[in-house]
Amino acid sequence: AEVIASRGATLKNEDPEIAVCSFRMREGDSIKRLARALGTSPDTLIAMNGLRTVREVGEGDSIYLPVRARELGTLLNSAEAYYAVRKGDTLYTIARKYHLTVSEIRDLNELGRHSTLHPGQKLRVSAPRTLAAGGM
């Protein structure tokens, strides 16, 4: 993590030899969601940033991501935002599939504790975002 941090501080995000950029966390962002959108694991992001857990990073914090800044927006915006409920689905199975908690699914969709799912219903599985790369 120290090597990446020192290199990131001295090199531009658009360096063709380096696929690392800084990213400022916004409301609704999480290490798990970013990792899923970038096709990597939360453990990779934790290690890159010298963290011990995903909970060490919150809104307003800046982290390093394993992607060039110019590619970041495309990757984050191309992540699946909605899921169509199928017969037999539960909030738990949907949350597990998208590496979210049941509470996160409820929050993203403004669902109460006793809400019932219906086949064909669209559920948001990714937080809407305004992107801002950089800022370290």
CSV table of N, CA and C in Angstrom, one decimal, residues 41-113:
chain,number,residue,atom,x,y,z
A,41,SER,N,-11.9,-7.9,-6.1
A,41,SER,CA,-12.5,-8.3,-4.8
A,41,SER,C,-12.3,-7.2,-3.8
A,42,PRO,N,-13.2,-7.2,-2.7
A,42,PRO,CA,-13.0,-6.2,-1.7
A,42,PRO,C,-11.6,-6.3,-1.0
A,43,ASP,N,-11.1,-7.6,-0.9
A,43,ASP,CA,-9.8,-7.8,-0.3
A,43,ASP,C,-8.7,-7.1,-1.1
A,44,THR,N,-8.8,-7.1,-2.4
A,44,THR,CA,-7.8,-6.4,-3.2
A,44,THR,C,-7.8,-4.9,-2.9
A,45,LEU,N,-9.0,-4.3,-2.8
A,45,LEU,CA,-9.1,-2.8,-2.5
A,45,LEU,C,-8.6,-2.6,-1.1
A,46,ILE,N,-8.9,-3.5,-0.2
A,46,ILE,CA,-8.5,-3.3,1.2
A,46,ILE,C,-6.9,-3.3,1.2
A,47,ALA,N,-6.3,-4.3,0.6
A,47,ALA,CA,-4.9,-4.4,0.5
A,47,ALA,C,-4.2,-3.2,-0.2
A,48,MET,N,-4.8,-2.8,-1.3
A,48,MET,CA,-4.2,-1.6,-2.0
A,48,MET,C,-4.2,-0.4,-1.2
A,49,ASN,N,-5.1,-0.2,-0.3
A,49,ASN,CA,-5.3,1.0,0.5
A,49,ASN,C,-4.8,0.9,1.9
A,50,GLY,N,-4.1,-0.2,2.2
A,50,GLY,CA,-3.6,-0.4,3.6
A,50,GLY,C,-4.6,-0.4,4.7
A,51,LEU,N,-5.8,-0.9,4.4
A,51,LEU,CA,-6.9,-1.0,5.3
A,51,LEU,C,-6.9,-2.4,6.0
A,52,ARG,N,-7.6,-2.4,7.1
A,52,ARG,CA,-7.8,-3.7,7.8
A,52,ARG,C,-9.2,-4.3,7.5
A,53,THR,N,-10.2,-3.3,7.4
A,53,THR,CA,-11.6,-3.8,7.1
A,53,THR,C,-12.2,-2.8,6.1
A,54,VAL,N,-13.4,-3.2,5.5
A,54,VAL,CA,-14.1,-2.3,4.6
A,54,VAL,C,-14.7,-1.1,5.4
A,55,ARG,N,-14.9,-1.3,6.7
A,55,ARG,CA,-15.5,-0.2,7.5
A,55,ARG,C,-14.6,1.0,7.8
A,56,GLU,N,-13.4,0.9,7.4
A,56,GLU,CA,-12.4,2.0,7.7
A,56,GLU,C,-12.6,3.1,6.7
A,57,VAL,N,-13.4,3.0,5.6
A,57,VAL,CA,-13.5,4.0,4.6
A,57,VAL,C,-15.0,4.4,4.6
A,58,GLY,N,-15.2,5.7,4.5
A,58,GLY,CA,-16.5,6.3,4.5
A,58,GLY,C,-16.6,7.5,3.5
A,59,GLU,N,-17.8,8.0,3.5
A,59,GLU,CA,-18.1,9.2,2.6
A,59,GLU,C,-17.0,10.3,2.8
A,60,GLY,N,-16.5,10.8,1.7
A,60,GLY,CA,-15.5,11.8,1.8
A,60,GLY,C,-14.0,11.4,1.8
A,61,ASP,N,-13.8,10.1,2.1
A,61,ASP,CA,-12.5,9.5,2.1
A,61,ASP,C,-12.0,9.2,0.7
A,62,SER,N,-10.7,9.3,0.5
A,62,SER,CA,-10.2,9.0,-0.8
A,62,SER,C,-9.5,7.7,-0.8
A,63,ILE,N,-9.6,6.9,-1.8
A,63,ILE,CA,-8.9,5.6,-1.9
A,63,ILE,C,-8.4,5.4,-3.3
A,64,TYR,N,-7.5,4.4,-3.4
A,64,TYR,CA,-6.9,4.1,-4.7
A,64,TYR,C,-7.7,2.9,-5.3
A,65,LEU,N,-7.9,3.0,-6.6
A,65,LEU,CA,-8.6,1.9,-7.3
A,65,LEU,C,-7.8,1.4,-8.4
A,66,PRO,N,-7.8,0.1,-8.7
A,66,PRO,CA,-7.0,-0.5,-9.7
A,66,PRO,C,-7.5,-0.3,-11.1
A,67,VAL,N,-7.6,0.9,-11.6
A,67,VAL,CA,-8.2,1.3,-12.9
A,67,VAL,C,-7.7,2.6,-13.3
A,68,ARG,N,-7.5,2.9,-14.6
A,68,ARG,CA,-7.2,4.2,-15.0
A,68,ARG,C,-8.3,5.2,-14.8
A,69,ALA,N,-8.1,6.4,-14.5
A,69,ALA,CA,-9.1,7.4,-14.2
A,69,ALA,C,-10.1,7.5,-15.4
A,70,ARG,N,-9.6,7.5,-16.6
A,70,ARG,CA,-10.5,7.7,-17.8
A,70,ARG,C,-11.4,6.5,-18.0
A,71,GLU,N,-11.1,5.3,-17.4
A,71,GLU,CA,-11.9,4.1,-17.5
A,71,GLU,C,-12.9,4.0,-16.4
A,72,LEU,N,-12.7,4.7,-15.3
A,72,LEU,CA,-13.5,4.5,-14.1
A,72,LEU,C,-15.0,4.8,-14.3
A,73,GLY,N,-15.3,5.9,-14.9
A,73,GLY,CA,-16.7,6.2,-15.1
A,73,GLY,C,-17.5,5.2,-15.9
A,74,THR,N,-16.8,4.7,-16.9
A,74,THR,CA,-17.5,3.6,-17.8
A,74,THR,C,-17.7,2.4,-16.9
A,75,LEU,N,-16.7,2.0,-16.2
A,75,LEU,CA,-16.9,0.7,-15.4
A,75,LEU,C,-17.9,0.9,-14.3
A,76,LEU,N,-18.0,2.0,-13.6
A,76,LEU,CA,-18.9,2.2,-12.6
A,76,LEU,C,-20.3,2.4,-13.1
A,77,ASN,N,-20.5,3.0,-14.2
A,77,ASN,CA,-21.8,3.2,-14.8
A,77,ASN,C,-22.3,2.0,-15.5
A,78,SER,N,-21.5,1.1,-15.9
A,78,SER,CA,-21.9,-0.1,-16.6
A,78,SER,C,-22.3,-1.2,-15.6
A,79,ALA,N,-22.1,-1.0,-14.4
A,79,ALA,CA,-22.5,-2.0,-13.4
A,79,ALA,C,-24.0,-2.1,-13.4
A,80,GLU,N,-24.5,-3.3,-13.3
A,80,GLU,CA,-25.9,-3.5,-13.2
A,80,GLU,C,-26.6,-2.7,-12.1
A,81,ALA,N,-27.6,-1.9,-12.5
A,81,ALA,CA,-28.2,-1.1,-11.5
A,81,ALA,C,-29.5,-1.7,-10.9
A,82,TYR,N,-30.2,-2.6,-11.8
A,82,TYR,CA,-31.4,-3.1,-11.4
A,82,TYR,C,-31.5,-4.7,-11.5
A,83,TYR,N,-32.3,-5.3,-10.8
A,83,TYR,CA,-32.5,-6.7,-10.9
A,83,TYR,C,-34.1,-7.0,-11.0
A,84,ALA,N,-34.5,-7.8,-11.9
A,84,ALA,CA,-35.9,-8.2,-12.0
A,84,ALA,C,-36.2,-9.4,-11.1
A,85,VAL,N,-37.1,-9.2,-10.2
A,85,VAL,CA,-37.4,-10.3,-9.2
A,85,VAL,C,-38.0,-11.5,-10.0
A,86,ARG,N,-37.5,-12.7,-9.6
A,86,ARG,CA,-38.1,-13.9,-10.1
A,86,ARG,C,-38.8,-14.7,-9.1
A,87,LYS,N,-39.7,-15.6,-9.5
A,87,LYS,CA,-40.4,-16.4,-8.5
A,87,LYS,C,-39.5,-17.1,-7.6
A,88,GLY,N,-39.7,-17.1,-6.3
A,88,GLY,CA,-38.9,-17.7,-5.4
A,88,GLY,C,-37.8,-16.9,-4.8
A,89,ASP,N,-37.5,-15.7,-5.4
A,89,ASP,CA,-36.5,-14.8,-4.8
A,89,ASP,C,-36.9,-14.3,-3.5
A,90,THR,N,-35.9,-14.0,-2.7
A,90,THR,CA,-36.1,-13.3,-1.4
A,90,THR,C,-35.1,-12.2,-1.3
A,91,LEU,N,-35.3,-11.3,-0.4
A,91,LEU,CA,-34.4,-10.2,-0.3
A,91,LEU,C,-33.0,-10.7,0.1
A,92,TYR,N,-33.0,-11.8,0.9
A,92,TYR,CA,-31.7,-12.4,1.3
A,92,TYR,C,-30.9,-12.9,0.0
A,93,THR,N,-31.6,-13.7,-0.8
A,93,THR,CA,-31.0,-14.3,-2.0
A,93,THR,C,-30.5,-13.2,-3.0
A,94,ILE,N,-31.3,-12.2,-3.1
A,94,ILE,CA,-30.9,-11.1,-4.0
A,94,ILE,C,-29.7,-10.3,-3.5
A,95,ALA,N,-29.8,-10.0,-2.2
A,95,ALA,CA,-28.7,-9.3,-1.5
A,95,ALA,C,-27.4,-10.1,-1.6
A,96,ARG,N,-27.5,-11.4,-1.4
A,96,ARG,CA,-26.3,-12.3,-1.4
A,96,ARG,C,-25.7,-12.3,-2.9
A,97,LYS,N,-26.5,-12.3,-3.9
A,97,LYS,CA,-26.1,-12.4,-5.2
A,97,LYS,C,-25.3,-11.1,-5.6
A,98,TYR,N,-25.7,-10.0,-5.1
A,98,TYR,CA,-25.1,-8.7,-5.4
A,98,TYR,C,-24.1,-8.2,-4.3
A,99,HIS,N,-23.8,-9.1,-3.4
A,99,HIS,CA,-22.8,-8.8,-2.3
A,99,HIS,C,-23.3,-7.5,-1.5
A,100,LEU,N,-24.6,-7.5,-1.2
A,100,LEU,CA,-25.2,-6.5,-0.4
A,100,LEU,C,-25.8,-7.1,0.9
A,101,THR,N,-26.2,-6.3,1.8
A,101,THR,CA,-27.0,-6.8,2.9
A,101,THR,C,-28.5,-6.6,2.6
A,102,VAL,N,-29.3,-7.3,3.3
A,102,VAL,CA,-30.8,-7.1,3.2
A,102,VAL,C,-31.1,-5.6,3.5
A,103,SER,N,-30.5,-5.0,4.5
A,103,SER,CA,-30.8,-3.6,4.8
A,103,SER,C,-30.4,-2.7,3.7
A,104,GLU,N,-29.3,-3.0,3.0
A,104,GLU,CA,-28.9,-2.2,1.8
A,104,GLU,C,-29.9,-2.3,0.7
A,105,ILE,N,-30.4,-3.5,0.4
A,105,ILE,CA,-31.5,-3.6,-0.6
A,105,ILE,C,-32.7,-2.9,-0.2
A,106,ARG,N,-33.1,-3.0,1.1
A,106,ARG,CA,-34.3,-2.2,1.6
A,106,ARG,C,-34.1,-0.7,1.4
A,107,ASP,N,-32.9,-0.2,1.8
A,107,ASP,CA,-32.6,1.2,1.7
A,107,ASP,C,-32.6,1.7,0.3
A,108,LEU,N,-32.0,0.9,-0.6
A,108,LEU,CA,-31.9,1.3,-2.0
A,108,LEU,C,-33.3,1.4,-2.7
A,109,ASN,N,-34.2,0.6,-2.2
A,109,ASN,CA,-35.5,0.5,-2.8
A,109,ASN,C,-36.7,1.0,-1.9
A,110,GLU,N,-36.3,1.6,-0.8
A,110,GLU,CA,-37.3,2.2,0.1
A,110,GLU,C,-38.4,1.2,0.5
A,111,LEU,N,-37.9,0.0,0.8
A,111,LEU,CA,-38.8,-1.1,1.2
A,111,LEU,C,-38.9,-1.2,2.7
A,112,GLY,N,-40.1,-1.4,3.2
A,112,GLY,CA,-40.3,-1.7,4.6
A,112,GLY,C,-40.0,-3.1,5.0
A,113,ARG,N,-40.0,-3.3,6.3
A,113,ARG,CA,-39.6,-4.7,6.8
A,113,ARG,C,-40.6,-5.7,6.4
